[in-house]
Amino acid sequence: MQQDFFPEHHEVSRRYFLRRSLELGGGAACIGASGLNDDLLGDEGKPTAAKQVTLDALVKKLEFLTKPAAFGTVERGNPLPYKLPPEKLKTAGLTRESWRLEVLADPASNAQVTRPLRLADGTALTFDGLMKMAEKHSVRFLKTMTCNNEDAPLGTGLWEGVPLREVIWTAKPMANIRRAWFYGYHNEDPKQEFRGSLSIGRILEDPPGVPPVILCYKLNGDWISGKRGGPVRMVIPECYGFKNIKWLTKVFLTNRFNANDTYAAGNNDIDSLMKTMARFISKPRRGQAGQPIPLTGFAQVGVNGVSKVQAWLHPKDKPLPKDDPFFQKAPWRDMDILPAPGDFGGGLPAGTIGPDAASPVHGFNSKTGRPDSWPRVYALAHWAGLLPGVPAGRYDLRCRAINNQGIAQPLPRPFRKSGHCDIERVSLVVRD
Ligand SMILES: Nc1nc2c(c(=O)[nH]1)N[C@H]1C(S)=C(S)[C@@H](COP(=O)(O)O)O[C@H]1N2
Ligand SMILES: [Mo]
């Protein structure tokens, strides 16, 4: 199978940032400037009042969660499953009323499952059944969805679901199970199948500080739309997008040890945990000589967290440092990582992650609704800062993130097929 799997229906929304910034222009103010401390303005910068307002205005535009409709999308299918006519949508099991999940033993392995959940005998899990389990087991967590092949994330959500293990346990698995393979609806055409897999160990037990793998039915407080993979999609906190199977219909428990991911055939590193990287949100194209340059952006928080974000301005006519492909010797300047927002935006009802004993948010205090620590792994952190003024000229502006082990992006894993993390570069013209 090729990497360009159904290229005609492989829509990757590169306009995500454009759309998002238009939306932000509409007035969402989610992070108060109160989060910024005085050092932000720096010693050398001595910004004018006007420029301070500019950075403040930029920071006020930041919105933590992405509205579901503003997510970037990576999808395949002819037709796209959620675009089927209403009648077909029902027979395909892609409405909440008609949705069924099968949990089966792989017939080609000796996996022992005592009570498989089958369509044929009416034991498949229904949406009502899932909601019954949700009453007791539902969890919520922040996660940024990122395609490993894209240079920027698709969106950040508050995802709600039932841990996959709770459903697997109802099937009474007994022995000879090493992996789960899972499948999205594929128009009854094997060529359209989109698959992911995990070790059974990861599903049954969570790594320290990481939320469970969930059967997800809500995004930012609303039922997950067809476009985002509803009625139910897989959401795996630490993984890149391709394991987060949309329109989920089937889970196979197998004793085969190998992965079965569709993305394996596309030269992707399918075991990769999300990487730490910084990106710009405001991308200044023009500046005025001697005036500090206000910057905002975000860092995707990978497996080893984010301790710092830095920016660097380099005159285009000056050679780049030799034998330093990752610019480790460049004069980077620290930016400020912003605290958790009060209002998370993203269309979340009330905007806040309020206390909700019924559905706790991983890493948040259930009484206060505030995070225990910040930033949260596998989500985002916003950053902001001012670079000191420079003489007129043409410049390259870059940003990078440093993880909690002190390792700077794109290290320690610079290879693209385990997830893009190249240092972003923006051209800037400074005039007198
Ligand atoms: N069924 C199905 N699930 C899928 C895909 C797909 O094509 N079909 N694409 C995957 C890939 S490669 C990515 S990056 C994410 C993107 O999620 P999003 O479109 O909700 O942003 O969905 C994943 N889940
Ligand atoms: Mo992807």
Short mmCIF file of C-alpha atoms and ligand atoms in Angstrom, two decimals:
data_model
loop_
_atom_site.label_atom_id
_atom_site.label_comp_id
_atom_site.label_asym_id
_atom_site.label_seq_id
_atom_site.Cartn_x
_atom_site.Cartn_y
_atom_site.Cartn_z
CA MET A 1 0.00 0.00 0.00
CA GLN A 2 1.20 3.48 -0.81
CA GLN A 3 1.69 6.39 1.49
CA ASP A 4 -0.79 8.30 -0.61
CA PHE A 5 -3.69 6.16 0.39
CA PHE A 6 -6.70 7.36 -1.61
CA PRO A 7 -5.02 10.62 -2.41
CA GLU A 8 -8.17 12.03 -3.98
CA HIS A 9 -9.88 11.96 -0.61
CA HIS A 10 -6.86 12.66 1.49
CA GLU A 11 -7.66 16.14 2.59
CA VAL A 12 -5.11 17.79 4.82
CA SER A 13 -6.19 21.18 5.90
CA ARG A 14 -3.22 23.46 5.52
CA ARG A 15 -5.50 26.40 6.07
CA TYR A 16 -5.91 25.56 9.70
CA PHE A 17 -3.88 28.48 10.94
CA LEU A 18 -5.47 30.89 8.53
CA ARG A 19 -8.96 29.86 9.58
CA ARG A 20 -7.99 29.86 13.20
CA SER A 21 -6.51 33.31 13.10
CA LEU A 22 -9.59 34.67 11.32
CA GLU A 23 -11.67 33.21 14.07
CA LEU A 24 -9.49 34.72 16.72
CA GLY A 25 -9.87 38.07 15.02
CA GLY A 26 -13.55 37.65 15.89
CA GLY A 27 -12.75 38.60 19.46
CA ALA A 28 -12.16 35.45 21.51
CA ALA A 29 -10.07 36.58 24.45
CA CYS A 30 -9.04 33.59 26.42
CA ILE A 31 -5.77 34.26 28.15
CA GLY A 32 -5.44 37.43 30.15
CA ALA A 33 -2.22 39.37 29.92
CA SER A 34 -2.03 39.02 33.68
CA GLY A 35 -0.13 35.82 33.04
CA LEU A 36 2.81 37.80 31.71
CA ASN A 37 5.49 38.89 34.11
CA ASP A 38 7.61 41.98 33.90
CA ASP A 39 10.75 40.21 32.69
CA LEU A 40 8.88 39.60 29.52
CA LEU A 41 9.75 43.08 28.43
CA GLY A 42 13.47 42.41 28.89
CA ASP A 43 16.29 44.81 29.71
CA GLU A 44 17.43 45.74 26.27
CA GLY A 45 13.98 45.87 24.71
CA LYS A 46 12.68 48.94 26.54
CA PRO A 47 9.50 48.70 24.52
CA THR A 48 7.37 51.71 23.93
CA ALA A 49 3.85 51.76 25.32
CA ALA A 50 2.52 51.17 21.81
CA LYS A 51 4.54 47.96 21.42
CA GLN A 52 3.53 46.70 24.84
CA VAL A 53 -0.06 47.02 23.77
CA THR A 54 0.76 45.07 20.64
CA LEU A 55 2.12 42.08 22.54
CA ASP A 56 -0.78 42.33 24.96
CA ALA A 57 -3.23 42.34 22.06
CA LEU A 58 -1.52 39.32 20.52
CA VAL A 59 -1.68 37.42 23.79
CA LYS A 60 -5.36 38.27 24.23
CA LYS A 61 -6.09 36.59 20.91
CA LEU A 62 -4.72 33.23 22.03
CA GLU A 63 -7.31 30.49 22.39
CA PHE A 64 -6.27 27.24 24.00
CA LEU A 65 -8.78 24.74 22.61
CA THR A 66 -9.62 24.48 18.92
CA LYS A 67 -13.29 24.67 17.96
CA PRO A 68 -14.19 21.26 16.51
CA ALA A 69 -15.04 22.76 13.11
CA ALA A 70 -11.68 24.55 12.99
CA PHE A 71 -9.57 21.37 13.35
CA GLY A 72 -7.35 20.35 10.48
CA THR A 73 -8.55 17.06 8.99
CA VAL A 74 -6.74 13.99 7.66
CA GLU A 75 -9.28 11.55 6.25
CA ARG A 76 -9.83 8.90 3.62
CA GLY A 77 -12.82 7.13 2.15
CA ASN A 78 -14.86 7.14 -1.03
CA PRO A 79 -17.39 8.29 -0.05
CA LEU A 80 -16.20 9.78 3.21
CA PRO A 81 -18.13 7.75 5.79
CA TYR A 82 -19.82 10.73 7.47
CA LYS A 83 -21.07 12.02 4.11
CA LEU A 84 -23.20 8.94 3.41
CA PRO A 85 -26.93 9.68 2.96
CA PRO A 86 -28.91 9.46 6.24
CA GLU A 87 -30.35 5.99 5.52
CA LYS A 88 -26.93 4.55 4.67
CA LEU A 89 -25.40 6.29 7.68
CA LYS A 90 -27.80 4.29 9.83
CA THR A 91 -27.12 0.90 8.23
CA ALA A 92 -23.39 1.64 8.42
CA GLY A 93 -23.75 2.14 12.19
CA LEU A 94 -22.51 5.71 12.01
CA THR A 95 -25.28 7.37 14.03
CA ARG A 96 -25.41 7.19 17.81
CA GLU A 97 -28.58 5.09 17.61
CA SER A 98 -27.13 2.59 15.15
CA TRP A 99 -23.49 2.48 16.29
CA ARG A 100 -22.15 -0.96 17.23
CA LEU A 101 -18.67 -1.97 18.33
CA GLU A 102 -17.47 -5.52 17.89
CA VAL A 103 -14.71 -6.89 20.14
CA LEU A 104 -13.54 -10.15 18.59
CA ALA A 105 -10.78 -12.71 18.90
CA ASP A 106 -8.57 -12.72 15.82
CA PRO A 107 -9.58 -15.96 14.08
CA ALA A 108 -6.11 -16.26 12.59
CA SER A 109 -4.45 -16.44 16.01
CA ASN A 110 -5.12 -18.51 19.14
CA ALA A 111 -6.38 -15.54 21.21
CA GLN A 112 -8.91 -16.68 23.81
CA VAL A 113 -11.90 -14.40 24.35
CA THR A 114 -14.77 -15.93 26.31
CA ARG A 115 -17.56 -13.51 25.50
CA PRO A 116 -16.77 -11.68 22.27
CA LEU A 117 -19.04 -8.75 21.42
CA ARG A 118 -20.55 -9.68 18.05
CA LEU A 119 -22.94 -8.11 15.57
CA ALA A 120 -24.14 -11.55 14.48
CA ASP A 121 -25.56 -12.57 17.87
CA GLY A 122 -26.61 -9.11 19.04
CA THR A 123 -23.89 -8.80 21.69
CA ALA A 124 -21.98 -5.93 20.07
CA LEU A 125 -21.66 -2.82 22.24
CA THR A 126 -24.31 -0.15 21.57
CA PHE A 127 -24.02 3.57 22.16
CA ASP A 128 -26.47 3.24 25.06
CA GLY A 129 -24.25 0.52 26.48
CA LEU A 130 -21.25 2.81 26.14
CA MET A 131 -23.14 5.60 27.93
CA LYS A 132 -24.02 3.22 30.76
CA MET A 133 -20.31 2.51 31.16
CA ALA A 134 -19.59 6.25 30.89
CA GLU A 135 -21.67 6.90 34.03
CA LYS A 136 -19.03 5.07 36.00
CA HIS A 137 -15.86 5.24 33.96
CA SER A 138 -15.83 8.36 31.77
CA VAL A 139 -12.65 10.42 31.73
CA ARG A 140 -11.65 13.65 30.03
CA PHE A 141 -8.22 14.91 29.04
CA LEU A 142 -6.51 17.55 26.94
CA LYS A 143 -4.76 16.30 23.83
CA THR A 144 -3.33 17.90 20.75
CA MET A 145 -4.09 15.95 17.56
CA THR A 146 -1.05 15.97 15.29
CA CYS A 147 -0.39 14.12 12.06
CA ASN A 148 3.21 12.93 12.14
CA ASN A 149 3.53 14.00 8.51
CA GLU A 150 2.36 17.58 9.06
CA ASP A 151 4.51 20.42 10.31
CA ALA A 152 1.87 21.81 12.68
CA PRO A 153 -0.85 20.25 14.84
CA LEU A 154 -4.42 19.78 13.60
CA GLY A 155 -6.05 21.05 16.80
CA THR A 156 -6.23 20.74 20.57
CA GLY A 157 -9.27 19.25 22.25
CA LEU A 158 -10.79 18.25 25.54
CA TRP A 159 -11.68 14.64 24.69
CA GLU A 160 -14.15 12.57 26.68
CA GLY A 161 -14.56 8.82 26.60
CA VAL A 162 -14.63 5.44 28.28
CA PRO A 163 -11.29 3.67 28.73
CA LEU A 164 -10.98 1.00 26.03
CA ARG A 165 -9.91 -1.53 28.66
CA GLU A 166 -13.31 -1.32 30.38
CA VAL A 167 -14.98 -2.48 27.17
CA ILE A 168 -12.33 -5.14 26.49
CA TRP A 169 -12.82 -6.60 29.98
CA THR A 170 -16.54 -7.07 29.31
CA ALA A 171 -15.55 -9.47 26.50
CA LYS A 172 -13.75 -11.64 29.10
CA PRO A 173 -10.37 -12.03 27.43
CA MET A 174 -8.52 -15.04 28.90
CA ALA A 175 -5.15 -15.75 27.31
CA ASN A 176 -2.90 -15.48 24.27
CA ILE A 177 -3.50 -11.80 23.68
CA ARG A 178 -0.60 -9.54 22.87
CA ARG A 179 -2.13 -6.83 20.75
CA ALA A 180 -5.34 -5.06 19.80
CA TRP A 181 -5.93 -4.17 16.15
CA PHE A 182 -8.71 -1.68 15.53
CA TYR A 183 -10.62 -0.62 12.46
CA GLY A 184 -12.71 2.28 11.21
CA TYR A 185 -15.77 1.92 8.98
CA HIS A 186 -14.53 1.41 5.41
CA ASN A 187 -17.54 1.25 3.08
CA GLU A 188 -17.33 -2.56 3.06
CA ASP A 189 -14.31 -2.18 0.81
CA PRO A 190 -11.16 -3.81 2.21
CA LYS A 191 -9.02 -1.45 0.16
CA GLN A 192 -10.44 1.46 2.15
CA GLU A 193 -9.70 -0.04 5.54
CA PHE A 194 -7.92 2.29 7.97
CA ARG A 195 -6.35 0.49 10.90
CA GLY A 196 -4.36 1.12 14.05
CA SER A 197 -2.93 -1.09 16.77
CA LEU A 198 -1.47 -1.06 20.26
CA SER A 199 0.07 -3.59 22.60
CA ILE A 200 -2.55 -4.96 24.98
CA GLY A 201 -0.24 -3.88 27.82
CA ARG A 202 -0.62 -0.21 26.92
CA ILE A 203 -4.41 -0.53 26.86
CA LEU A 204 -4.68 -2.33 30.20
CA GLU A 205 -2.22 -0.12 32.12
CA ASP A 206 -1.36 3.57 31.68
CA PRO A 207 2.21 4.88 31.80
CA PRO A 208 2.80 7.19 34.80
CA GLY A 209 0.93 10.49 34.42
CA VAL A 210 -0.74 9.53 31.14
CA PRO A 211 -4.52 9.21 30.69
CA PRO A 212 -6.05 5.98 29.36
CA VAL A 213 -6.73 5.05 25.74
CA ILE A 214 -10.41 5.95 25.26
CA LEU A 215 -13.40 5.22 23.10
CA CYS A 216 -14.13 8.90 22.59
CA TYR A 217 -17.65 10.28 22.12
CA LYS A 218 -17.29 13.97 23.05
CA LEU A 219 -14.96 16.77 22.00
CA ASN A 220 -14.98 20.09 23.91
CA GLY A 221 -18.19 19.09 25.66
CA ASP A 222 -20.25 18.20 22.55
CA TRP A 223 -20.94 14.90 20.82
CA ILE A 224 -18.09 14.24 18.45
CA SER A 225 -19.14 15.07 14.89
CA GLY A 226 -18.92 12.73 11.91
CA LYS A 227 -16.13 14.82 10.49
CA ARG A 228 -14.11 14.44 13.70
CA GLY A 229 -14.68 10.67 13.69
CA GLY A 230 -18.02 10.24 15.49
CA PRO A 231 -20.08 8.66 16.78
CA VAL A 232 -17.00 7.06 18.40
CA ARG A 233 -13.30 7.34 17.66
CA MET A 234 -10.20 6.04 19.37
CA VAL A 235 -8.14 8.66 21.20
CA ILE A 236 -4.68 7.69 22.41
CA PRO A 237 -3.06 10.47 24.44
CA GLU A 238 0.59 9.95 23.57
CA CYS A 239 0.29 8.92 19.93
CA TYR A 240 0.29 10.79 16.65
CA GLY A 241 -2.99 11.12 14.74
CA PHE A 242 -2.86 7.92 12.70
CA LYS A 243 -3.62 5.64 15.66
CA ASN A 244 -6.67 7.74 16.62
CA ILE A 245 -9.04 5.76 14.40
CA LYS A 246 -12.26 7.53 13.41
CA TRP A 247 -15.65 5.87 12.81
CA LEU A 248 -14.49 3.00 15.01
CA THR A 249 -16.38 -0.25 14.42
CA LYS A 250 -14.17 -3.16 15.40
CA VAL A 251 -11.49 -4.19 17.90
CA PHE A 252 -9.61 -7.45 17.27
CA LEU A 253 -7.73 -9.08 20.11
CA THR A 254 -4.83 -11.06 18.70
CA ASN A 255 -1.84 -13.10 19.71
CA ARG A 256 0.06 -11.82 16.72
CA PHE A 257 2.84 -9.56 17.98
CA ASN A 258 3.08 -7.29 14.99
CA ALA A 259 1.49 -3.94 14.38
CA ASN A 260 -1.22 -3.72 11.78
CA ASP A 261 -1.37 0.03 11.27
CA THR A 262 -2.26 1.39 7.85
CA TYR A 263 0.48 3.97 8.39
CA ALA A 264 3.14 1.24 8.69
CA ALA A 265 2.88 0.84 4.91
CA GLY A 266 3.61 4.54 4.44
CA ASN A 267 7.15 4.53 5.80
CA ASN A 268 6.01 5.95 9.15
CA ASP A 269 7.54 5.19 12.56
CA ILE A 270 4.39 3.80 14.11
CA ASP A 271 5.83 3.52 17.64
CA SER A 272 6.64 7.20 17.93
CA LEU A 273 5.49 9.17 20.97
CA MET A 274 4.59 12.81 20.34
CA LYS A 275 7.54 15.17 20.07
CA THR A 276 8.14 18.53 21.67
CA MET A 277 8.19 21.47 19.23
CA ALA A 278 7.52 25.19 19.12
CA ARG A 279 5.57 27.07 16.45
CA PHE A 280 4.72 30.72 15.85
CA ILE A 281 1.15 31.94 16.03
CA SER A 282 1.87 35.57 15.21
CA LYS A 283 4.35 35.67 12.34
CA PRO A 284 5.65 39.19 12.02
CA ARG A 285 6.64 39.91 8.38
CA ARG A 286 7.61 43.54 8.88
CA GLY A 287 9.29 45.42 11.68
CA GLN A 288 10.60 48.90 12.41
CA ALA A 289 14.28 49.47 13.12
CA GLY A 290 15.02 49.67 16.81
CA GLN A 291 11.53 48.58 17.84
CA PRO A 292 11.13 45.40 19.88
CA ILE A 293 9.38 42.57 18.06
CA PRO A 294 6.39 41.01 19.83
CA LEU A 295 5.98 37.27 19.32
CA THR A 296 3.44 34.64 20.29
CA GLY A 297 3.23 30.94 19.59
CA PHE A 298 2.67 27.56 21.09
CA ALA A 299 4.70 24.53 22.00
CA GLN A 300 3.42 21.03 21.42
CA VAL A 301 4.25 19.20 24.64
CA GLY A 302 5.87 15.90 23.74
CA VAL A 303 6.82 12.90 25.86
CA ASN A 304 9.52 14.82 27.73
CA GLY A 305 7.57 18.02 28.31
CA VAL A 306 8.58 21.61 27.61
CA SER A 307 10.88 23.59 29.90
CA LYS A 308 11.58 26.55 27.63
CA VAL A 309 10.74 28.20 24.34
CA GLN A 310 13.27 30.40 22.59
CA ALA A 311 13.43 32.66 19.54
CA TRP A 312 16.34 33.82 17.39
CA LEU A 313 16.65 36.55 14.78
CA HIS A 314 19.42 36.13 12.21
CA PRO A 315 20.36 38.58 9.42
CA LYS A 316 19.88 36.85 6.08
CA ASP A 317 23.19 38.20 4.70
CA LYS A 318 25.22 36.72 7.56
CA PRO A 319 26.35 33.10 7.11
CA LEU A 320 24.78 30.47 9.35
CA PRO A 321 27.08 28.85 11.91
CA LYS A 322 29.13 26.03 10.35
CA ASP A 323 28.67 22.37 11.30
CA ASP A 324 25.63 23.24 13.38
CA PRO A 325 22.63 21.88 11.46
CA PHE A 326 20.29 22.29 14.42
CA PHE A 327 21.54 25.82 15.33
CA GLN A 328 22.55 24.76 18.80
CA LYS A 329 25.19 27.48 19.04
CA ALA A 330 22.92 30.31 17.92
CA PRO A 331 22.17 33.19 20.33
CA TRP A 332 18.64 32.05 21.22
CA ARG A 333 16.59 34.23 23.59
CA ASP A 334 14.11 32.90 26.12
CA MET A 335 10.41 33.57 25.63
CA ASP A 336 7.78 33.18 28.39
CA ILE A 337 5.64 30.07 28.63
CA LEU A 338 2.15 31.30 29.55
CA PRO A 339 0.21 29.86 32.48
CA ALA A 340 -2.98 27.82 32.08
CA PRO A 341 -5.79 29.95 30.71
CA GLY A 342 -8.85 30.76 32.81
CA ASP A 343 -11.07 30.38 29.77
CA PHE A 344 -10.06 27.50 27.50
CA GLY A 345 -12.17 28.62 24.53
CA GLY A 346 -12.78 26.09 21.76
CA GLY A 347 -16.56 26.32 22.14
CA LEU A 348 -16.38 24.62 25.53
CA PRO A 349 -19.63 25.47 27.35
CA ALA A 350 -18.79 28.21 29.86
CA GLY A 351 -15.24 28.22 28.51
CA THR A 352 -13.78 26.76 31.66
CA ILE A 353 -12.85 23.24 32.67
CA GLY A 354 -15.03 23.48 35.72
CA PRO A 355 -15.29 20.98 38.54
CA ASP A 356 -17.16 17.91 37.33
CA ALA A 357 -17.04 14.93 39.62
CA ALA A 358 -18.89 12.77 37.06
CA SER A 359 -16.17 13.15 34.49
CA PRO A 360 -12.86 14.23 35.99
CA VAL A 361 -10.28 15.91 33.78
CA HIS A 362 -6.95 14.14 33.93
CA GLY A 363 -4.43 16.29 35.81
CA PHE A 364 -7.01 18.85 36.96
CA ASN A 365 -8.23 19.39 40.52
CA SER A 366 -11.83 18.23 40.56
CA LYS A 367 -12.89 20.86 43.14
CA THR A 368 -11.26 23.92 41.63
CA GLY A 369 -11.21 22.87 37.97
CA ARG A 370 -7.58 24.06 37.76
CA PRO A 371 -4.61 21.99 36.50
CA ASP A 372 -2.30 20.34 39.04
CA SER A 373 0.68 21.32 36.92
CA TRP A 374 1.26 23.18 33.68
CA PRO A 375 1.93 22.56 30.82
CA ARG A 376 0.14 19.23 30.39
CA VAL A 377 1.95 16.53 28.47
CA TYR A 378 0.58 15.80 24.94
CA ALA A 379 -1.27 19.14 24.87
CA LEU A 380 -0.04 22.67 24.13
CA ALA A 381 1.50 25.54 25.97
CA HIS A 382 1.26 29.09 24.64
CA TRP A 383 4.28 31.35 24.77
CA ALA A 384 4.95 35.04 24.21
CA GLY A 385 7.85 37.45 24.30
CA LEU A 386 9.62 40.43 22.82
CA LEU A 387 12.83 40.36 20.83
CA PRO A 388 14.93 43.50 21.19
CA GLY A 389 14.92 45.99 18.29
CA VAL A 390 17.43 45.51 15.46
CA PRO A 391 18.79 47.66 12.58
CA ALA A 392 17.00 47.72 9.22
CA GLY A 393 17.59 44.62 7.11
CA ARG A 394 16.24 41.22 6.13
CA TYR A 395 16.11 38.57 8.83
CA ASP A 396 15.22 34.96 9.48
CA LEU A 397 13.20 34.49 12.63
CA ARG A 398 13.15 31.05 14.27
CA CYS A 399 11.66 29.48 17.38
CA ARG A 400 12.38 26.23 19.19
CA ALA A 401 11.31 24.35 22.31
CA ILE A 402 13.55 22.69 24.90
CA ASN A 403 12.29 19.63 26.72
CA ASN A 404 12.52 18.80 30.42
CA GLN A 405 15.81 16.99 29.81
CA GLY A 406 17.35 20.16 28.40
CA ILE A 407 17.34 18.81 24.84
CA ALA A 408 16.49 21.36 22.14
CA GLN A 409 14.22 20.72 19.17
CA PRO A 410 14.58 19.00 16.69
CA LEU A 411 16.66 16.69 18.88
CA PRO A 412 16.61 14.08 20.31
CA ARG A 413 14.57 12.63 17.39
CA PRO A 414 15.14 14.77 14.31
CA PHE A 415 13.88 12.25 11.70
CA ARG A 416 10.68 13.28 10.02
CA LYS A 417 8.82 10.00 9.77
CA SER A 418 8.52 9.76 13.56
CA GLY A 419 6.85 13.20 13.56
CA HIS A 420 7.80 16.57 12.12
CA CYS A 421 9.69 18.79 14.53
CA ASP A 422 11.80 20.95 12.22
CA ILE A 423 12.63 24.39 13.54
CA GLU A 424 10.17 26.90 12.05
CA ARG A 425 11.60 29.82 10.10
CA VAL A 426 9.82 33.05 9.16
CA SER A 427 11.22 35.86 6.97
CA LEU A 428 11.10 39.33 8.48
CA VAL A 429 11.92 42.69 6.87
CA VAL A 430 12.92 45.48 9.23
CA ARG A 431 12.76 49.03 7.86
CA ASP A 432 13.97 52.43 9.15
N1 LIG B 1 -11.03 5.86 9.93
C1 LIG B 1 -10.03 6.73 9.81
N2 LIG B 1 -9.44 7.21 10.92
C2 LIG B 1 -8.42 8.08 10.84
C3 LIG B 1 -7.93 8.50 9.58
C4 LIG B 1 -8.57 7.99 8.42
O1 LIG B 1 -8.23 8.33 7.29
N3 LIG B 1 -9.64 7.11 8.58
N4 LIG B 1 -6.85 9.37 9.53
C5 LIG B 1 -5.95 9.32 10.67
C6 LIG B 1 -4.91 10.29 10.62
S1 LIG B 1 -3.60 9.93 9.60
C7 LIG B 1 -4.88 11.40 11.42
S2 LIG B 1 -3.56 12.45 11.41
C8 LIG B 1 -6.02 11.71 12.31
C9 LIG B 1 -6.53 13.12 12.08
O2 LIG B 1 -7.59 13.43 12.92
P1 LIG B 1 -8.57 14.64 12.60
O3 LIG B 1 -8.94 14.58 11.14
O4 LIG B 1 -9.74 14.53 13.52
O5 LIG B 1 -7.80 15.92 12.89
O6 LIG B 1 -7.11 10.80 12.15
C10 LIG B 1 -6.71 9.45 11.98
N5 LIG B 1 -7.85 8.58 11.98
MO MO B 2 -1.92 11.47 9.95
#
